[in-house]
CSV table of N, CA and C in Angstrom, one decimal:
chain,number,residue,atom,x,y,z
A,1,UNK,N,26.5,-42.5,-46.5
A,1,UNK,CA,27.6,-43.4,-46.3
A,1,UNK,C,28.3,-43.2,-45.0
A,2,UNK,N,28.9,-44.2,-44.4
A,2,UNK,CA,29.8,-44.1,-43.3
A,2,UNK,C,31.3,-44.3,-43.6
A,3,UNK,N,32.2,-43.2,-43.1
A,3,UNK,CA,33.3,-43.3,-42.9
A,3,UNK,C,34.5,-44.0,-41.9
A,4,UNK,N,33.6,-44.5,-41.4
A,4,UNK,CA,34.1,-45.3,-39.9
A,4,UNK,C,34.2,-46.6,-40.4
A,5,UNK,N,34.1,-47.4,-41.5
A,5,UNK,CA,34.7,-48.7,-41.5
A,5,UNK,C,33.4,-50.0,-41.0
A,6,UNK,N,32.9,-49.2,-40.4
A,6,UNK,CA,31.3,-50.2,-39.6
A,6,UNK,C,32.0,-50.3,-38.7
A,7,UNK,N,33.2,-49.5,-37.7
A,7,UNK,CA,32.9,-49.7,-36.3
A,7,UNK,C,31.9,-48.7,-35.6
A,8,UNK,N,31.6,-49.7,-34.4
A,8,UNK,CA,30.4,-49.2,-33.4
A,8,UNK,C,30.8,-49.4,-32.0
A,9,UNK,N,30.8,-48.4,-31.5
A,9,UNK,CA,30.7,-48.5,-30.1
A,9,UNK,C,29.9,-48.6,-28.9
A,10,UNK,N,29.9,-48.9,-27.8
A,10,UNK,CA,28.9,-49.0,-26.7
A,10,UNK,C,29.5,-48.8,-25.6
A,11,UNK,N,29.2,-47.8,-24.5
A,11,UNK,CA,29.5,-48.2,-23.3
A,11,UNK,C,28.6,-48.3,-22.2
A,12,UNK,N,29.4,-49.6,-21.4
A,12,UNK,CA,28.9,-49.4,-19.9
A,12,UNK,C,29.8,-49.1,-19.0
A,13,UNK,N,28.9,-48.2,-18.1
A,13,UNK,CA,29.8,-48.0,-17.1
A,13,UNK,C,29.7,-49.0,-15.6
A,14,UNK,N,30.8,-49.5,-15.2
A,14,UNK,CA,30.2,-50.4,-14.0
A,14,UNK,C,30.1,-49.8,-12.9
A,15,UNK,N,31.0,-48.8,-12.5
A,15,UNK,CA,30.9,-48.4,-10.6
A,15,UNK,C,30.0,-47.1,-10.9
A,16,UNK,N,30.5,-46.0,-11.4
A,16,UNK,CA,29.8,-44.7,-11.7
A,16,UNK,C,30.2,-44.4,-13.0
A,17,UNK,N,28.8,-43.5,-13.4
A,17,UNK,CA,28.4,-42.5,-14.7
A,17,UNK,C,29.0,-41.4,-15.2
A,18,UNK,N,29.4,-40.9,-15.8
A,18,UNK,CA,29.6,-39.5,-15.8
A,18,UNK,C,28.3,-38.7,-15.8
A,19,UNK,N,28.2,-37.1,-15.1
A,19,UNK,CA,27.0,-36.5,-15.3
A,19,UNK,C,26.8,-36.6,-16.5
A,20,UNK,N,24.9,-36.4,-16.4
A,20,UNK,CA,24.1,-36.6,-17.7
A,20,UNK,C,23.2,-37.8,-18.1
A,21,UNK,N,24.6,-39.0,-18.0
A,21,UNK,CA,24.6,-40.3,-18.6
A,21,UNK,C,23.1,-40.7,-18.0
A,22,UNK,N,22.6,-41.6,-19.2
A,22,UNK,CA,21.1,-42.2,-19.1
A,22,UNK,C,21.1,-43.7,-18.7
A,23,UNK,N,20.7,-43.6,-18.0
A,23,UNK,CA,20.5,-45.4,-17.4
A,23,UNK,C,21.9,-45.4,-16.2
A,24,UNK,N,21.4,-46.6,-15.3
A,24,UNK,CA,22.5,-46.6,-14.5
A,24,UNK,C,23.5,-47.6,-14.3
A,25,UNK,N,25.0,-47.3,-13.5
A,25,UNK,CA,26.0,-48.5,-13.7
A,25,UNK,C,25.9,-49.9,-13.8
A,26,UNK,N,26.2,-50.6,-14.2
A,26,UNK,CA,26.4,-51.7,-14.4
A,26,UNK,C,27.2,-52.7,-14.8
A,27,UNK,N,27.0,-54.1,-14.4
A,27,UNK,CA,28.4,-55.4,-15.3
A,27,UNK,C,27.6,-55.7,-16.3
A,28,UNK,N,28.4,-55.2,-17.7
A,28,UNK,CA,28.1,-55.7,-18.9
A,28,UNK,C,27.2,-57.1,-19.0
A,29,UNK,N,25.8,-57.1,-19.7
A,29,UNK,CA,25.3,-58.6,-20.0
A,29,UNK,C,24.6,-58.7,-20.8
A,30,UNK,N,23.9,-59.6,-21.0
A,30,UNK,CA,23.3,-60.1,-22.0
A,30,UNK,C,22.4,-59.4,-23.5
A,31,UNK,N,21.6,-58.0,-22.5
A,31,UNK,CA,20.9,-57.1,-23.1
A,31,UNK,C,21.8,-56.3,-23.2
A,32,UNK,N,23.0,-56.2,-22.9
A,32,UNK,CA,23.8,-55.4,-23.4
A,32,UNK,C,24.6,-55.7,-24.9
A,33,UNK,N,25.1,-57.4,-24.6
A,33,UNK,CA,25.6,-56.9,-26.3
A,33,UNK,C,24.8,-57.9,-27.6
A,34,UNK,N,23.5,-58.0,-26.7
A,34,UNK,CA,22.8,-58.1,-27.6
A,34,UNK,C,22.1,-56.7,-28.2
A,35,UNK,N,21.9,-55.9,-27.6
A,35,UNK,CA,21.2,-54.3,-28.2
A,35,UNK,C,22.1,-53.9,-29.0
A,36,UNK,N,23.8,-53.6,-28.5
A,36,UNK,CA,24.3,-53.0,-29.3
A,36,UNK,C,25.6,-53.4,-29.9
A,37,UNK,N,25.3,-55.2,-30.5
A,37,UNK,CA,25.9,-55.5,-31.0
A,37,UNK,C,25.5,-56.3,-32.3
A,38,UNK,N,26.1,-56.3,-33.3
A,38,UNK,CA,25.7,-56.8,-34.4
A,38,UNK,C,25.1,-58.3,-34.4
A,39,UNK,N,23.8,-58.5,-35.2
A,39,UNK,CA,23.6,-60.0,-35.5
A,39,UNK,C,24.6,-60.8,-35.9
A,40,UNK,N,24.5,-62.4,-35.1
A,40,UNK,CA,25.8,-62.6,-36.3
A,40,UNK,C,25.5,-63.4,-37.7
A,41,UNK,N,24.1,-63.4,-38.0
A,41,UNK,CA,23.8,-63.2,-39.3
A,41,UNK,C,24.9,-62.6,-40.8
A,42,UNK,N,25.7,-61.1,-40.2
A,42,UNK,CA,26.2,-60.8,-40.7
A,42,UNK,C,27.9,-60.9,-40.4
A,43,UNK,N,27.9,-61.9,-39.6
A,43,UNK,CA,29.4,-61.9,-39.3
A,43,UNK,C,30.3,-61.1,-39.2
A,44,UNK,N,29.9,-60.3,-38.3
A,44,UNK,CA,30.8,-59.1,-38.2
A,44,UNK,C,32.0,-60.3,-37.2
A,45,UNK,N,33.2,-59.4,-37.1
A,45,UNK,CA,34.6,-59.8,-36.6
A,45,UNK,C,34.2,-59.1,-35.4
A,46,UNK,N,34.0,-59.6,-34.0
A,46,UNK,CA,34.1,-59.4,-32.6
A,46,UNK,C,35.3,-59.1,-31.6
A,47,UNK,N,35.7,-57.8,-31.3
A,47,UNK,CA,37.0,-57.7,-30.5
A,47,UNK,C,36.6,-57.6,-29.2
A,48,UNK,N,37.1,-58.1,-28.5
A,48,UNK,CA,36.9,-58.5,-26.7
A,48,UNK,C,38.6,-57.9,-26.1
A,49,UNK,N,38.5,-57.0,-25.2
A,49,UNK,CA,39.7,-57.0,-24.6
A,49,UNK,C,39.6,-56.5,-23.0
A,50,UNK,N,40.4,-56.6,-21.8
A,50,UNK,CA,39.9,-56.6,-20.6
A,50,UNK,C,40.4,-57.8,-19.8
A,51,UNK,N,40.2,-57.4,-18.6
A,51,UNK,CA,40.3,-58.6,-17.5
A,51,UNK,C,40.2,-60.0,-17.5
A,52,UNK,N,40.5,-60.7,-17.8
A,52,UNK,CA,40.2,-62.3,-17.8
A,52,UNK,C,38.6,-62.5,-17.9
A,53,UNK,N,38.2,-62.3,-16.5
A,53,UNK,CA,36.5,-61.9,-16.4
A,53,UNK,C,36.0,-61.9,-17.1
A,54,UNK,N,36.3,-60.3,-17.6
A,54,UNK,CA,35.2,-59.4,-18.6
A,54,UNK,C,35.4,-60.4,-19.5
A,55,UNK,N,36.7,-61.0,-19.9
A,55,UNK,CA,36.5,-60.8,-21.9
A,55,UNK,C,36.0,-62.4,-21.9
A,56,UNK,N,36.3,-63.0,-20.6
A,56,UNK,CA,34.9,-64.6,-20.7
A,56,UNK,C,34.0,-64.5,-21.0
A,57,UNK,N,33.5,-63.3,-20.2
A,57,UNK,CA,32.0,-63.3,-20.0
A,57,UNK,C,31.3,-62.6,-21.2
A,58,UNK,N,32.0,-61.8,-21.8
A,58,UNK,CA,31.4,-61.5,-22.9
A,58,UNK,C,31.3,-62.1,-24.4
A,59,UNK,N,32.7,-62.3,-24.7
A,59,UNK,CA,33.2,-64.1,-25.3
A,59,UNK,C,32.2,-65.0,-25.3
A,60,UNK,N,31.5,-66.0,-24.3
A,60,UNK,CA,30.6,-66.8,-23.7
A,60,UNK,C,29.1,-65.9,-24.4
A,61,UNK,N,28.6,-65.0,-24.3
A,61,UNK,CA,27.8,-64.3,-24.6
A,61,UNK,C,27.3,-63.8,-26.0
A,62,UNK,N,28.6,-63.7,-26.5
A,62,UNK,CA,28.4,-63.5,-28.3
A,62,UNK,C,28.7,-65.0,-28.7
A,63,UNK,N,29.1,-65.9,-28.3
A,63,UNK,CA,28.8,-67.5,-28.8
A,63,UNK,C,27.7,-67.6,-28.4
A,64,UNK,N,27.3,-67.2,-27.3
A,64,UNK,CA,25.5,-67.9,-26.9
A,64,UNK,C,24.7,-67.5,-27.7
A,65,UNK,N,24.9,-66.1,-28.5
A,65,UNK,CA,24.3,-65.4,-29.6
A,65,UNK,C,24.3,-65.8,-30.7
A,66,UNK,N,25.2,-66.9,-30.8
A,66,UNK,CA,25.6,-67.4,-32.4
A,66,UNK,C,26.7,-66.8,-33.0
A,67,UNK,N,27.4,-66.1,-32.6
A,67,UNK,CA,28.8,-65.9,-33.3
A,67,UNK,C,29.7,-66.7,-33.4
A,68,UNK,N,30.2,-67.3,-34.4
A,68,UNK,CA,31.2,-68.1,-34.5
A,68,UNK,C,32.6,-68.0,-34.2
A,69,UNK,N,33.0,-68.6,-32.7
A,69,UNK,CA,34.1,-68.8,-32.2
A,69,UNK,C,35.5,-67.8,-32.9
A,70,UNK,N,35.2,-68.4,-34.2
A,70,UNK,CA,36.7,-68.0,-34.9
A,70,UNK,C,36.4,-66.3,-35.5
A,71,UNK,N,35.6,-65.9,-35.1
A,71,UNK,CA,35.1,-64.4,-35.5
A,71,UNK,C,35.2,-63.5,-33.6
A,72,UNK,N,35.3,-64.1,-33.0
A,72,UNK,CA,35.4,-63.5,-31.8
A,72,UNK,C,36.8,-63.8,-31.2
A,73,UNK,N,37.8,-62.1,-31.5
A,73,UNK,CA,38.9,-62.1,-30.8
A,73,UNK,C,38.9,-61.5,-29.7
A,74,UNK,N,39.7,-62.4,-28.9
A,74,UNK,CA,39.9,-62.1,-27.5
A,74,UNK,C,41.5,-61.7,-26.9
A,75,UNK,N,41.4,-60.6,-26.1
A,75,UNK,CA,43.2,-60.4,-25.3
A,75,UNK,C,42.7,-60.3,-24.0
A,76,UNK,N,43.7,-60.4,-23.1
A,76,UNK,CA,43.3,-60.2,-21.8
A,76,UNK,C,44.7,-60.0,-21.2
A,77,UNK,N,44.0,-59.1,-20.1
A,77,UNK,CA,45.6,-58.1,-19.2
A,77,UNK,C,44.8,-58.2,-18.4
A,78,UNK,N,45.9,-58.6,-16.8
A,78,UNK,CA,45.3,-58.6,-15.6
A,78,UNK,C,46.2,-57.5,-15.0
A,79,UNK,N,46.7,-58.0,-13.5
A,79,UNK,CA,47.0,-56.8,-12.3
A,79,UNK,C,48.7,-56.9,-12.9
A,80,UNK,N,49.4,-55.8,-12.4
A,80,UNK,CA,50.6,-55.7,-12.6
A,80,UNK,C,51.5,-55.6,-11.5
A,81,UNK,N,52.7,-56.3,-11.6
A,81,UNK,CA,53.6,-55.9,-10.0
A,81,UNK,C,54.2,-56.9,-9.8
């Protein structure tokens, strides 16, 4: 049994890795949250948060997947000053 509720995490890293890390930097896409994100077969609830950008682009990407709109929440914070 899991104690964590069914959250799951994934990272990418875009500019640099920390030592160790397998595979190299990158902007989050397609084979990314399709690998390590849930089918939406099972409707999991989708949290997006980040730069305008990011949370489009990834947003755009779990609907191209078939996730339904209203299961994918989105915030977004830009530059401050």
């Amino acid at each position: 049994g899991r104690d964590d509720l069914g959250l799951d995490v994934a990272y990418v890293y875009t500019r640099s890795a920390p030592d160790g890390w397998r595979g190299d930097p990158h902007r989050i896409g397609l084979a990314d949250v399709n690998d390590h994100g849930w089918p939406p077969g099972l409707e999991p609830l989708n949290y997006v948060c980040g730069p305008t950008g990011f949370v489009e682009t990834v947003a755009d990407l779990l609907v191209g997947l078939g996730h339904q709109t209203r299961r994918v929440k989105t915030e977004r914070f830009g530059p401050t000053g």
